[in-house]
Amino acid sequence: MANTTPMDRQAVYEDYERARRTFHQLLDSASEADLARPTLGTKWTNGELLWHMLFGYMVVRALLVLVRVFGRLPQGASRAFARLLNGGTVPFDWVNYAGPRGAVKVYGPRRMGAAFDRVLDSLQRRLAAESDAELARGMHYPVRWDPFFKDFMTLADIYRYPTQHFDFHHRQLTLNSGDGLRRED
């Protein structure tokens, strides 16, 4: 099931750095009115969606632990775990929606930028220390939780996941425009 092609770590590092630059540009150019504006296709404001985009990178640290544990167990264990989590999609969706609404009240743009830098630095250090064998280890995931979760994902897939999530949500932002259209980078 796992992809045996070695991961292009440099491509992941470059994607992380592109996301870092984009995130900071978005935060630096956003006014309070921009951050309070609704997004396209979500019930969040731009500020809430930016926090959710940051959280996509934060959650990877927990996902890495899951892969390390379940990747050493028989595949049936992670398959059962994924089924259990899929069964809890409704509460997950509520927490996933409500979390950014509260978190953005605690994290302002400056704190979000600093947190983004810390989490990316941490992920880059962890990725640099991974062996190819560890990167090929994987587990089953709850595909109902996120459109970028596949039934089976390797550690390498998990390192690539947050930037896919980031890029998807970036297109939903309505920063620097009053007409509901995303600013071009």
mmCIF file of C-alpha atoms in Angstrom:
data_model
loop_
_atom_site.group_PDB
_atom_site.id
_atom_site.type_symbol
_atom_site.label_atom_id
_atom_site.label_comp_id
_atom_site.label_asym_id
_atom_site.label_seq_id
_atom_site.Cartn_x
_atom_site.Cartn_y
_atom_site.Cartn_z
ATOM 1 C CA MET A 1 0.000 0.000 0.000
ATOM 2 C CA ALA A 2 2.782 2.445 0.822
ATOM 3 C CA ASN A 3 4.602 4.388 -1.857
ATOM 4 C CA THR A 4 8.189 3.126 -2.022
ATOM 5 C CA THR A 5 9.495 6.108 -4.038
ATOM 6 C CA PRO A 6 11.736 8.257 -1.821
ATOM 7 C CA MET A 7 10.127 11.503 -0.743
ATOM 8 C CA ASP A 8 11.346 14.727 -2.349
ATOM 9 C CA ARG A 9 12.104 16.507 0.911
ATOM 10 C CA GLN A 10 13.354 19.618 -0.858
ATOM 11 C CA ALA A 11 9.977 20.044 -2.565
ATOM 12 C CA VAL A 12 8.233 19.840 0.822
ATOM 13 C CA TYR A 13 10.645 22.385 2.339
ATOM 14 C CA GLU A 14 10.028 24.713 -0.613
ATOM 15 C CA ASP A 15 6.251 24.326 -0.249
ATOM 16 C CA TYR A 16 6.512 25.112 3.472
ATOM 17 C CA GLU A 17 8.557 28.230 2.750
ATOM 18 C CA ARG A 18 6.114 29.355 0.054
ATOM 19 C CA ALA A 19 3.250 28.897 2.527
ATOM 20 C CA ARG A 20 5.213 30.810 5.190
ATOM 21 C CA ARG A 21 5.781 33.767 2.832
ATOM 22 C CA THR A 22 2.156 33.738 1.721
ATOM 23 C CA PHE A 23 0.815 33.499 5.273
ATOM 24 C CA HIS A 24 2.920 36.440 6.436
ATOM 25 C CA GLN A 25 1.997 38.511 3.363
ATOM 26 C CA LEU A 26 -1.679 37.841 4.045
ATOM 27 C CA LEU A 27 -1.372 38.774 7.713
ATOM 28 C CA ASP A 28 0.794 41.841 7.057
ATOM 29 C CA SER A 29 -1.539 43.268 4.423
ATOM 30 C CA ALA A 30 -4.854 42.524 6.184
ATOM 31 C CA SER A 31 -6.722 45.270 7.974
ATOM 32 C CA GLU A 32 -9.121 44.549 10.838
ATOM 33 C CA ALA A 33 -11.960 44.955 8.335
ATOM 34 C CA ASP A 34 -10.292 42.435 5.993
ATOM 35 C CA LEU A 35 -9.957 39.899 8.810
ATOM 36 C CA ALA A 36 -13.616 40.346 9.791
ATOM 37 C CA ARG A 37 -14.899 39.884 6.213
ATOM 38 C CA PRO A 38 -16.648 36.597 5.336
ATOM 39 C CA THR A 39 -14.791 34.066 3.196
ATOM 40 C CA LEU A 40 -15.918 32.248 0.069
ATOM 41 C CA GLY A 41 -17.567 28.893 0.699
ATOM 42 C CA THR A 42 -17.119 28.775 4.492
ATOM 43 C CA LYS A 43 -18.956 30.180 7.512
ATOM 44 C CA TRP A 44 -15.701 31.703 8.801
ATOM 45 C CA THR A 45 -14.270 35.170 8.566
ATOM 46 C CA ASN A 46 -10.881 35.654 6.909
ATOM 47 C CA GLY A 47 -9.243 35.797 10.358
ATOM 48 C CA GLU A 48 -10.880 32.544 11.421
ATOM 49 C CA LEU A 49 -9.917 30.836 8.168
ATOM 50 C CA LEU A 50 -6.315 32.019 8.512
ATOM 51 C CA TRP A 51 -6.224 30.442 11.967
ATOM 52 C CA HIS A 52 -7.687 27.230 10.526
ATOM 53 C CA MET A 53 -4.942 27.249 7.880
ATOM 54 C CA LEU A 54 -2.340 27.551 10.660
ATOM 55 C CA PHE A 55 -4.059 24.762 12.585
ATOM 56 C CA GLY A 56 -3.666 22.478 9.556
ATOM 57 C CA TYR A 57 0.086 22.599 10.184
ATOM 58 C CA MET A 58 -0.299 22.303 13.957
ATOM 59 C CA VAL A 59 -2.389 19.134 13.725
ATOM 60 C CA VAL A 60 0.324 17.405 11.698
ATOM 61 C CA ARG A 61 2.393 17.000 14.865
ATOM 62 C CA ALA A 62 -0.362 14.791 16.330
ATOM 63 C CA LEU A 63 -0.798 12.948 13.030
ATOM 64 C CA LEU A 64 2.929 12.118 13.001
ATOM 65 C CA VAL A 65 2.545 10.426 16.390
ATOM 66 C CA LEU A 66 -0.442 8.417 15.152
ATOM 67 C CA VAL A 67 1.501 7.156 12.134
ATOM 68 C CA ARG A 68 4.431 6.160 14.351
ATOM 69 C CA VAL A 69 2.124 4.135 16.604
ATOM 70 C CA PHE A 70 -0.333 2.643 14.117
ATOM 71 C CA GLY A 71 2.329 2.163 11.446
ATOM 72 C CA ARG A 72 3.922 -0.486 13.668
ATOM 73 C CA LEU A 73 0.667 -2.335 14.315
ATOM 74 C CA PRO A 74 -1.221 -4.651 11.980
ATOM 75 C CA GLN A 75 -3.126 -2.630 9.356
ATOM 76 C CA GLY A 76 -6.406 -3.807 10.813
ATOM 77 C CA ALA A 77 -5.757 -1.676 13.898
ATOM 78 C CA SER A 78 -5.534 1.590 11.967
ATOM 79 C CA ARG A 79 -8.431 0.534 9.725
ATOM 80 C CA ALA A 80 -10.628 0.032 12.822
ATOM 81 C CA PHE A 81 -9.396 3.324 14.302
ATOM 82 C CA ALA A 82 -10.228 5.161 11.053
ATOM 83 C CA ARG A 83 -13.731 3.609 11.038
ATOM 84 C CA LEU A 84 -14.244 4.745 14.637
ATOM 85 C CA LEU A 85 -13.144 8.293 13.771
ATOM 86 C CA ASN A 86 -15.326 8.342 10.654
ATOM 87 C CA GLY A 87 -18.244 7.511 12.953
ATOM 88 C CA GLY A 88 -17.439 10.649 14.946
ATOM 89 C CA THR A 89 -17.487 12.997 11.958
ATOM 90 C CA VAL A 90 -20.387 15.146 13.240
ATOM 91 C CA PRO A 91 -18.702 16.110 16.537
ATOM 92 C CA PHE A 92 -15.387 16.545 14.699
ATOM 93 C CA ASP A 93 -17.034 18.920 12.210
ATOM 94 C CA TRP A 94 -18.520 20.987 15.051
ATOM 95 C CA VAL A 95 -15.153 21.268 16.870
ATOM 96 C CA ASN A 96 -13.383 21.979 13.582
ATOM 97 C CA TYR A 97 -15.836 24.829 12.924
ATOM 98 C CA ALA A 98 -15.999 26.256 16.459
ATOM 99 C CA GLY A 99 -12.261 26.029 17.186
ATOM 100 C CA PRO A 100 -11.163 28.830 14.853
ATOM 101 C CA ARG A 101 -14.051 31.042 15.996
ATOM 102 C CA GLY A 102 -12.665 30.977 19.537
ATOM 103 C CA ALA A 103 -8.967 30.727 18.739
ATOM 104 C CA VAL A 104 -8.910 33.854 16.587
ATOM 105 C CA LYS A 105 -10.053 35.833 19.641
ATOM 106 C CA VAL A 106 -6.919 34.669 21.503
ATOM 107 C CA TYR A 107 -4.467 34.689 18.585
ATOM 108 C CA GLY A 108 -4.110 38.012 16.830
ATOM 109 C CA PRO A 109 -2.301 38.296 13.512
ATOM 110 C CA ARG A 110 1.117 38.765 15.165
ATOM 111 C CA ARG A 111 0.733 35.671 17.344
ATOM 112 C CA MET A 112 -0.587 33.661 14.398
ATOM 113 C CA GLY A 113 2.481 34.619 12.356
ATOM 114 C CA ALA A 114 4.856 33.628 15.159
ATOM 115 C CA ALA A 115 2.991 30.337 15.718
ATOM 116 C CA PHE A 116 3.135 29.595 11.987
ATOM 117 C CA ASP A 117 6.902 30.085 12.012
ATOM 118 C CA ARG A 118 7.363 27.854 15.072
ATOM 119 C CA VAL A 119 5.283 25.001 13.702
ATOM 120 C CA LEU A 120 6.947 25.117 10.259
ATOM 121 C CA ASP A 121 10.412 25.183 11.828
ATOM 122 C CA SER A 122 9.453 22.189 13.963
ATOM 123 C CA LEU A 123 8.078 20.225 10.998
ATOM 124 C CA GLN A 124 11.175 20.978 8.917
ATOM 125 C CA ARG A 125 13.472 19.750 11.704
ATOM 126 C CA ARG A 126 11.411 16.581 12.136
ATOM 127 C CA LEU A 127 11.350 15.904 8.407
ATOM 128 C CA ALA A 128 15.123 16.308 8.182
ATOM 129 C CA ALA A 129 15.541 13.646 10.875
ATOM 130 C CA GLU A 130 13.182 11.066 9.290
ATOM 131 C CA SER A 131 14.588 7.968 7.634
ATOM 132 C CA ASP A 132 13.202 6.827 4.290
ATOM 133 C CA ALA A 133 11.852 3.728 6.063
ATOM 134 C CA GLU A 134 9.916 5.885 8.551
ATOM 135 C CA LEU A 135 8.559 8.087 5.751
ATOM 136 C CA ALA A 136 7.189 4.963 4.035
ATOM 137 C CA ARG A 137 5.370 3.812 7.196
ATOM 138 C CA GLY A 138 1.632 4.522 7.109
ATOM 139 C CA MET A 139 -1.859 3.942 8.418
ATOM 140 C CA HIS A 140 -5.528 4.260 7.496
ATOM 141 C CA TYR A 141 -7.245 7.637 8.002
ATOM 142 C CA PRO A 142 -10.833 8.829 8.458
ATOM 143 C CA VAL A 143 -11.599 9.994 4.911
ATOM 144 C CA ARG A 144 -14.798 11.761 6.009
ATOM 145 C CA TRP A 145 -12.809 14.227 8.151
ATOM 146 C CA ASP A 146 -10.884 16.016 5.448
ATOM 147 C CA PRO A 147 -10.949 15.990 1.645
ATOM 148 C CA PHE A 148 -7.165 15.537 1.593
ATOM 149 C CA PHE A 149 -7.169 12.438 3.800
ATOM 150 C CA LYS A 150 -6.785 9.270 1.785
ATOM 151 C CA ASP A 151 -7.766 5.835 3.063
ATOM 152 C CA PHE A 152 -4.087 5.015 3.596
ATOM 153 C CA MET A 153 -1.434 7.666 4.133
ATOM 154 C CA THR A 154 2.279 7.379 4.764
ATOM 155 C CA LEU A 155 4.332 9.634 6.983
ATOM 156 C CA ALA A 156 5.541 11.312 3.774
ATOM 157 C CA ASP A 157 1.898 11.997 2.828
ATOM 158 C CA ILE A 158 1.303 13.565 6.240
ATOM 159 C CA TYR A 159 4.230 15.958 5.771
ATOM 160 C CA ARG A 160 2.704 17.050 2.428
ATOM 161 C CA TYR A 161 -0.867 17.307 3.762
ATOM 162 C CA PRO A 162 -0.830 20.714 5.498
ATOM 163 C CA THR A 163 0.269 22.627 2.411
ATOM 164 C CA GLN A 164 -2.485 20.984 0.326
ATOM 165 C CA HIS A 165 -4.936 22.087 3.039
ATOM 166 C CA PHE A 166 -3.368 25.583 3.111
ATOM 167 C CA ASP A 167 -3.546 26.050 -0.667
ATOM 168 C CA PHE A 168 -7.185 24.919 -0.787
ATOM 169 C CA HIS A 169 -8.277 27.387 1.898
ATOM 170 C CA HIS A 170 -6.101 30.200 0.537
ATOM 171 C CA ARG A 171 -8.439 30.321 -2.460
ATOM 172 C CA GLN A 172 -11.390 30.940 -0.109
ATOM 173 C CA LEU A 173 -9.956 34.083 1.468
ATOM 174 C CA THR A 174 -11.435 37.455 0.522
ATOM 175 C CA LEU A 175 -8.642 39.652 1.832
ATOM 176 C CA ASN A 176 -7.983 43.101 0.333
ATOM 177 C CA SER A 177 -11.171 43.177 -1.661
ATOM 178 C CA GLY A 178 -14.644 44.254 -0.794
ATOM 179 C CA ASP A 179 -16.191 42.349 -3.695
ATOM 180 C CA GLY A 180 -15.692 38.800 -2.430
ATOM 181 C CA LEU A 181 -12.799 38.073 -4.752
ATOM 182 C CA ARG A 182 -9.449 36.893 -3.464
ATOM 183 C CA ARG A 183 -6.481 39.164 -3.954
ATOM 184 C CA GLU A 184 -3.976 37.771 -6.451
ATOM 185 C CA ASP A 185 -0.506 37.013 -5.065
#
